[in-house]
PDB file of C-alpha atoms in Angstrom:
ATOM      1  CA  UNK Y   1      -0.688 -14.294  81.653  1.00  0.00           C
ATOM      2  CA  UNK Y   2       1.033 -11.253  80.309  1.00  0.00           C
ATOM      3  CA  UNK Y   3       2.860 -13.148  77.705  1.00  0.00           C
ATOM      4  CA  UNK Y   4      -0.320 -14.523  76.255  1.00  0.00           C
ATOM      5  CA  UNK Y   5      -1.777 -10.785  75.871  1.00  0.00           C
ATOM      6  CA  UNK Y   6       1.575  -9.714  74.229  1.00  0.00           C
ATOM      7  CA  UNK Y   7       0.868 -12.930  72.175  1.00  0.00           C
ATOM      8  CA  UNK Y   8      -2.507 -11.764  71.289  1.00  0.00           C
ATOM      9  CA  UNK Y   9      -1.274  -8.101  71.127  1.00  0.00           C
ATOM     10  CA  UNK Y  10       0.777  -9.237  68.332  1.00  0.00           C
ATOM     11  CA  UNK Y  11      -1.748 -11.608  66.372  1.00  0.00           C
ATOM     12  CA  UNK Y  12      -3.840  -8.907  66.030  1.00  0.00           C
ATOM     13  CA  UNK Y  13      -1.669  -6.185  64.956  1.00  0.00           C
ATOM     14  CA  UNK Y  14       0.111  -8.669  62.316  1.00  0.00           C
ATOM     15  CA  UNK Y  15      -3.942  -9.227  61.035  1.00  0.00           C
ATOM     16  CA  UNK Y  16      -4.530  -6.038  61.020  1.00  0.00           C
ATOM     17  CA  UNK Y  17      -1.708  -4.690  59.371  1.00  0.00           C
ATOM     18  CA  UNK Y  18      -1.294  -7.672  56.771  1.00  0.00           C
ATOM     19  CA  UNK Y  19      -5.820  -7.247  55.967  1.00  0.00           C
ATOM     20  CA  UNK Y  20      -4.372  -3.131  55.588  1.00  0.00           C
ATOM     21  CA  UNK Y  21      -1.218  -4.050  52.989  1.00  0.00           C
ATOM     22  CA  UNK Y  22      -3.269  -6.222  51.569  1.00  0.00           C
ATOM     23  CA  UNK Y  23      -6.507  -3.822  50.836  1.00  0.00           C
ATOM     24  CA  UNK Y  24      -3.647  -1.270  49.975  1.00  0.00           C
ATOM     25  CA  UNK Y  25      -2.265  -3.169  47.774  1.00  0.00           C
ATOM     26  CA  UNK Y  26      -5.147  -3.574  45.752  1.00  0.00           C
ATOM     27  CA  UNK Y  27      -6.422  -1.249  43.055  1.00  0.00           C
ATOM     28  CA  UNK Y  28      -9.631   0.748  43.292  1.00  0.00           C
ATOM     29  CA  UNK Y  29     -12.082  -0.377  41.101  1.00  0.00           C
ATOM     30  CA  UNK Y  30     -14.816   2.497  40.035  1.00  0.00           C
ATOM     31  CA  UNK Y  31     -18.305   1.713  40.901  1.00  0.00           C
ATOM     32  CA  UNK Y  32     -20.104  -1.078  38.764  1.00  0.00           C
ATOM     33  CA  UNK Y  33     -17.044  -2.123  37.608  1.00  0.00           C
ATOM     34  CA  UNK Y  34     -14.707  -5.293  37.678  1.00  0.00           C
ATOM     35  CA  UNK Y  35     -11.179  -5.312  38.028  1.00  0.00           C
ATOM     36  CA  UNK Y  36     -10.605  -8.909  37.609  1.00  0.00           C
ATOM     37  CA  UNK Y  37      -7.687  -9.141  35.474  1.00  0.00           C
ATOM     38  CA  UNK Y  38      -5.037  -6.203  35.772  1.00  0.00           C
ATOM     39  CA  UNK Y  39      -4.509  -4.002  33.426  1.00  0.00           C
ATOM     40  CA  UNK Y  40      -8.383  -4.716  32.193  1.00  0.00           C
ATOM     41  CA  UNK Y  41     -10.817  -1.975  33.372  1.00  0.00           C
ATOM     42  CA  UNK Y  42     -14.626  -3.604  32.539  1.00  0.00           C
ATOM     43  CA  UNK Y  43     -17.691  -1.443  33.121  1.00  0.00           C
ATOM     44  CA  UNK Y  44     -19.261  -3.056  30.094  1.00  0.00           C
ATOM     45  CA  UNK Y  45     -22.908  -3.469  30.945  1.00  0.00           C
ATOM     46  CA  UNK Y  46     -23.018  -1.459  33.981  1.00  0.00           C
ATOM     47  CA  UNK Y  47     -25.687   0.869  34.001  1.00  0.00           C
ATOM     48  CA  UNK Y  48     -23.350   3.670  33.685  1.00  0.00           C
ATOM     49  CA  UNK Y  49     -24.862   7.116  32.096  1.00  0.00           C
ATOM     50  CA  UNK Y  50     -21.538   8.713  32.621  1.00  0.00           C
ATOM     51  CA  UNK Y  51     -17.476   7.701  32.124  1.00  0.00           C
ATOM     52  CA  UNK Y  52     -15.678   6.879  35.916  1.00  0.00           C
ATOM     53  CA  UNK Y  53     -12.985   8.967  35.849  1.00  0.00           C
ATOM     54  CA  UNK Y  54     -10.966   7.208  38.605  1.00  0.00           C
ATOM     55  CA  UNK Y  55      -8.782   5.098  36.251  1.00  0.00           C
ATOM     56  CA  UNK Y  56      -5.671   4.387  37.262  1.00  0.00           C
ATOM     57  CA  UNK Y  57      -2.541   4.753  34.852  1.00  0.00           C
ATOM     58  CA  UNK Y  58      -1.925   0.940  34.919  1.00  0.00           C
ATOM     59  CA  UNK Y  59      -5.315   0.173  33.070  1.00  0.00           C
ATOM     60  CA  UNK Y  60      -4.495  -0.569  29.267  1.00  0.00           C
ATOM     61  CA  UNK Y  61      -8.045  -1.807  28.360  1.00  0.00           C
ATOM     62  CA  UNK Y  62     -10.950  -0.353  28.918  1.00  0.00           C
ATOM     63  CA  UNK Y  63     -14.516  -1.895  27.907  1.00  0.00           C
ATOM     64  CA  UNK Y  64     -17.397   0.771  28.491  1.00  0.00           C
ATOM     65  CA  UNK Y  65     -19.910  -0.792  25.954  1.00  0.00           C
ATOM     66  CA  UNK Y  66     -23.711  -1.742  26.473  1.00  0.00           C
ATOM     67  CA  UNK Y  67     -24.219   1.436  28.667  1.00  0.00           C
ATOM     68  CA  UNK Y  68     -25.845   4.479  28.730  1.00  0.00           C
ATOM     69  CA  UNK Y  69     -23.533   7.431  27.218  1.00  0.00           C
ATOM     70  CA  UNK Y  70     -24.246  10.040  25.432  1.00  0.00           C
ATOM     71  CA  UNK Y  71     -20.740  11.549  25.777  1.00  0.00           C
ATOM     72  CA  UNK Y  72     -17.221  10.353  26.514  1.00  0.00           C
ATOM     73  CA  UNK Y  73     -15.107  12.990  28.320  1.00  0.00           C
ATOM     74  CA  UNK Y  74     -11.827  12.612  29.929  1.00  0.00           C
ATOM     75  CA  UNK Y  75     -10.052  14.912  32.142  1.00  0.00           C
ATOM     76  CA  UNK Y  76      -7.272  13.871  32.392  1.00  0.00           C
ATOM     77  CA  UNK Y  77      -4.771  11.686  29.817  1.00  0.00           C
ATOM     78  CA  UNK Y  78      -4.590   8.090  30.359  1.00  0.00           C
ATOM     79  CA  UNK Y  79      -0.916   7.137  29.056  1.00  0.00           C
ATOM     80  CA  UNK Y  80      -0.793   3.387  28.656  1.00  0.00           C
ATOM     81  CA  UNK Y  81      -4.516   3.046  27.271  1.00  0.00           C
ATOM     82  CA  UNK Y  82      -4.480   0.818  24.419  1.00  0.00           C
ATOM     83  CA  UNK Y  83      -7.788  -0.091  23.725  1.00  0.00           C
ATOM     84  CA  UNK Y  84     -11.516   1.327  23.808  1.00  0.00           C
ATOM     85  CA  UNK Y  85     -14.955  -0.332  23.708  1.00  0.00           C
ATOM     86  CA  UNK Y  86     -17.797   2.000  23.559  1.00  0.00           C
ATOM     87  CA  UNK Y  87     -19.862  -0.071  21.440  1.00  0.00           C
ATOM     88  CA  UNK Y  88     -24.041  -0.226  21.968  1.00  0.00           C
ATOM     89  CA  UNK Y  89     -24.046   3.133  23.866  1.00  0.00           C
ATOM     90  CA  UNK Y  90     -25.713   6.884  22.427  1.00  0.00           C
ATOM     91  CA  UNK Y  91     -22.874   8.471  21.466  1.00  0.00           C
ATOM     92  CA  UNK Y  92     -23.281  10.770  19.017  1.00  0.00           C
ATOM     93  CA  UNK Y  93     -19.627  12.930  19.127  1.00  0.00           C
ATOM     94  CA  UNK Y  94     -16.785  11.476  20.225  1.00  0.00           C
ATOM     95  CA  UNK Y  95     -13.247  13.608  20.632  1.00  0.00           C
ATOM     96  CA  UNK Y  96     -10.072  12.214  21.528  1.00  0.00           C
ATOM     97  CA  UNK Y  97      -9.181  15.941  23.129  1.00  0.00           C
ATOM     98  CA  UNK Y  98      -9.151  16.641  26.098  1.00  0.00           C
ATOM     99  CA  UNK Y  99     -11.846  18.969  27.593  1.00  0.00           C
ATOM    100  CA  UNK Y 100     -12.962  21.077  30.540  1.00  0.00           C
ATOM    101  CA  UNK Y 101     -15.399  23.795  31.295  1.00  0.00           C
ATOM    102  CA  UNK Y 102     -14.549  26.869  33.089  1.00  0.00           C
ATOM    103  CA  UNK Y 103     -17.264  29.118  33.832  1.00  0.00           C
ATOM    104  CA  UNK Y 104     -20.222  27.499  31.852  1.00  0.00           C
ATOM    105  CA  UNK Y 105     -17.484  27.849  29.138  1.00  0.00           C
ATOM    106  CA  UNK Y 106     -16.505  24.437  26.760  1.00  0.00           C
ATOM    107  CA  UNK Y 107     -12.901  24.849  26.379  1.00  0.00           C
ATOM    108  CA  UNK Y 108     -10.689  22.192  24.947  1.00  0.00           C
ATOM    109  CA  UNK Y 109      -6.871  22.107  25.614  1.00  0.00           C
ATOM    110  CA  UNK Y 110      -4.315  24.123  23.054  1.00  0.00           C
ATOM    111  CA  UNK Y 111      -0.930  22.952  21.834  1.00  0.00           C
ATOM    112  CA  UNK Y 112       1.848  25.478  23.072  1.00  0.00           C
ATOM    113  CA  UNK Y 113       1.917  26.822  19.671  1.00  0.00           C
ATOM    114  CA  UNK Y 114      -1.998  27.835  19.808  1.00  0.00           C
ATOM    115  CA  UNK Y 115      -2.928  26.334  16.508  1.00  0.00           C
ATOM    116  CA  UNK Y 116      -6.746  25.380  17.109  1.00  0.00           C
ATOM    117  CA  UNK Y 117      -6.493  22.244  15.018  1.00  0.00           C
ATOM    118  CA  UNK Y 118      -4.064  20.194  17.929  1.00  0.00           C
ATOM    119  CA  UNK Y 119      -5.019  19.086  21.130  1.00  0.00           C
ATOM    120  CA  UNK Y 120      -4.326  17.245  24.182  1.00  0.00           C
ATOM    121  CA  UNK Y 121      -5.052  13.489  23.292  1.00  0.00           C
ATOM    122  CA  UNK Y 122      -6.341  11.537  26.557  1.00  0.00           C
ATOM    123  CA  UNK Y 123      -5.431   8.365  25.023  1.00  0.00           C
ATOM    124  CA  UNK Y 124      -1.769   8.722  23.257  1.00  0.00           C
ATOM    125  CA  UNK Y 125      -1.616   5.402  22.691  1.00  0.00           C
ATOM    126  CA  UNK Y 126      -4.577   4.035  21.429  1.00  0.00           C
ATOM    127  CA  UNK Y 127      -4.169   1.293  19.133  1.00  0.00           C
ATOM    128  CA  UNK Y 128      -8.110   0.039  19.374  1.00  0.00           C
ATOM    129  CA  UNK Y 129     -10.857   2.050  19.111  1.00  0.00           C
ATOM    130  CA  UNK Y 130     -14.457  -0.111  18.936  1.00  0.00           C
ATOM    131  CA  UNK Y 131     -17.575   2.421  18.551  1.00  0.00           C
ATOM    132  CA  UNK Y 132     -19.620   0.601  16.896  1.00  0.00           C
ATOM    133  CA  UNK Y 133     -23.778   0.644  17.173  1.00  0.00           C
ATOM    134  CA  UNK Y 134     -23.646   4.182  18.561  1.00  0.00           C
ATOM    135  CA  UNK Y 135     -25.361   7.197  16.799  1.00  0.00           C
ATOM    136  CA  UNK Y 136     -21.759   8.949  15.354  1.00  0.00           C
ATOM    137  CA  UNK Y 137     -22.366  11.470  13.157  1.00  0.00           C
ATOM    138  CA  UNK Y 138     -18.479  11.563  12.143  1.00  0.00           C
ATOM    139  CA  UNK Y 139     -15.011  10.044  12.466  1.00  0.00           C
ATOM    140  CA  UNK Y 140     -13.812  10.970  16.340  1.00  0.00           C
ATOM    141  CA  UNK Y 141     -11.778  14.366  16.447  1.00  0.00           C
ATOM    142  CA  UNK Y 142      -8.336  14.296  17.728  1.00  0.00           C
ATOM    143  CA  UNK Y 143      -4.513  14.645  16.867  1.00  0.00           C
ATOM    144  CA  UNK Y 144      -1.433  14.032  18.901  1.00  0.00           C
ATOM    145  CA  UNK Y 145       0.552  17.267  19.986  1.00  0.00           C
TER     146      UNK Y 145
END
């Protein structure tokens, strides 16, 4: 009788602990999004007023079109991001700089040197950018440091 607890015992731990590697091993996906295919990060048609900023380093595509935004903002870089859909949204500004606000203030990230015209780039490697059939009043702002 005690060996079939210590039997049981040890199903259960081995369930538990290969259901915990393998939910561990997983990547979170934001809300109203689908992480089907790795390094693809698709909240395209989502509902989404607002940019999830829980994306993981490993995501080099990123399809935020057919939504709701009125602004893209990034606080933090995204190294190995590639390529960009934001098309059918209400974007009217887009910057490729970083930015953050500090006491109701809009500050965006300086180079070292302090030249005003450089700033921290959230997606250094951008090869695609699709905007299209948003309300952009100008080519997006941005250069690399």
């Amino acid at each position: 009788m005690a060996v079939q607890r210590w039997s049981f015992l040890a199903a259960v731990l081995l369930l538990a602990s290969l259901d915990l590697w393998c939910s561990s091993s997983s990547p979170p996906c934001p809300k109203s999004c689908t992480c089907q295919r790795a390094p693809l990060l698709n909240c395209s048609s989502s509902g989404l007023s607002s940019v999830p900023q829980l994306i993981l380093d490993s995501i080099t595509e990123l399809d935020l079109s057919h939504n709701f935004l009125s602004s893209v903002t990034f606080h933090q870089p995204h190294p190995n991001l590639t390529n960009l859909w934001l098309g059918n949204n209400s974007i009217p500004h887009l910057s490729l700089c970083i930015e953050r606000t500090v006491k109701g203030r809009h500050l965006r990230f300086r180079s070292e040197t302090g030249s005003g015209s450089r700033c921290l780039v959230w997606a250094p490697t951008l090869q695609l950018l699709s905007a299209e059939r948003n309300q952009l009043e100008q080519l997006p702002e941005g250069e690399s440091v």
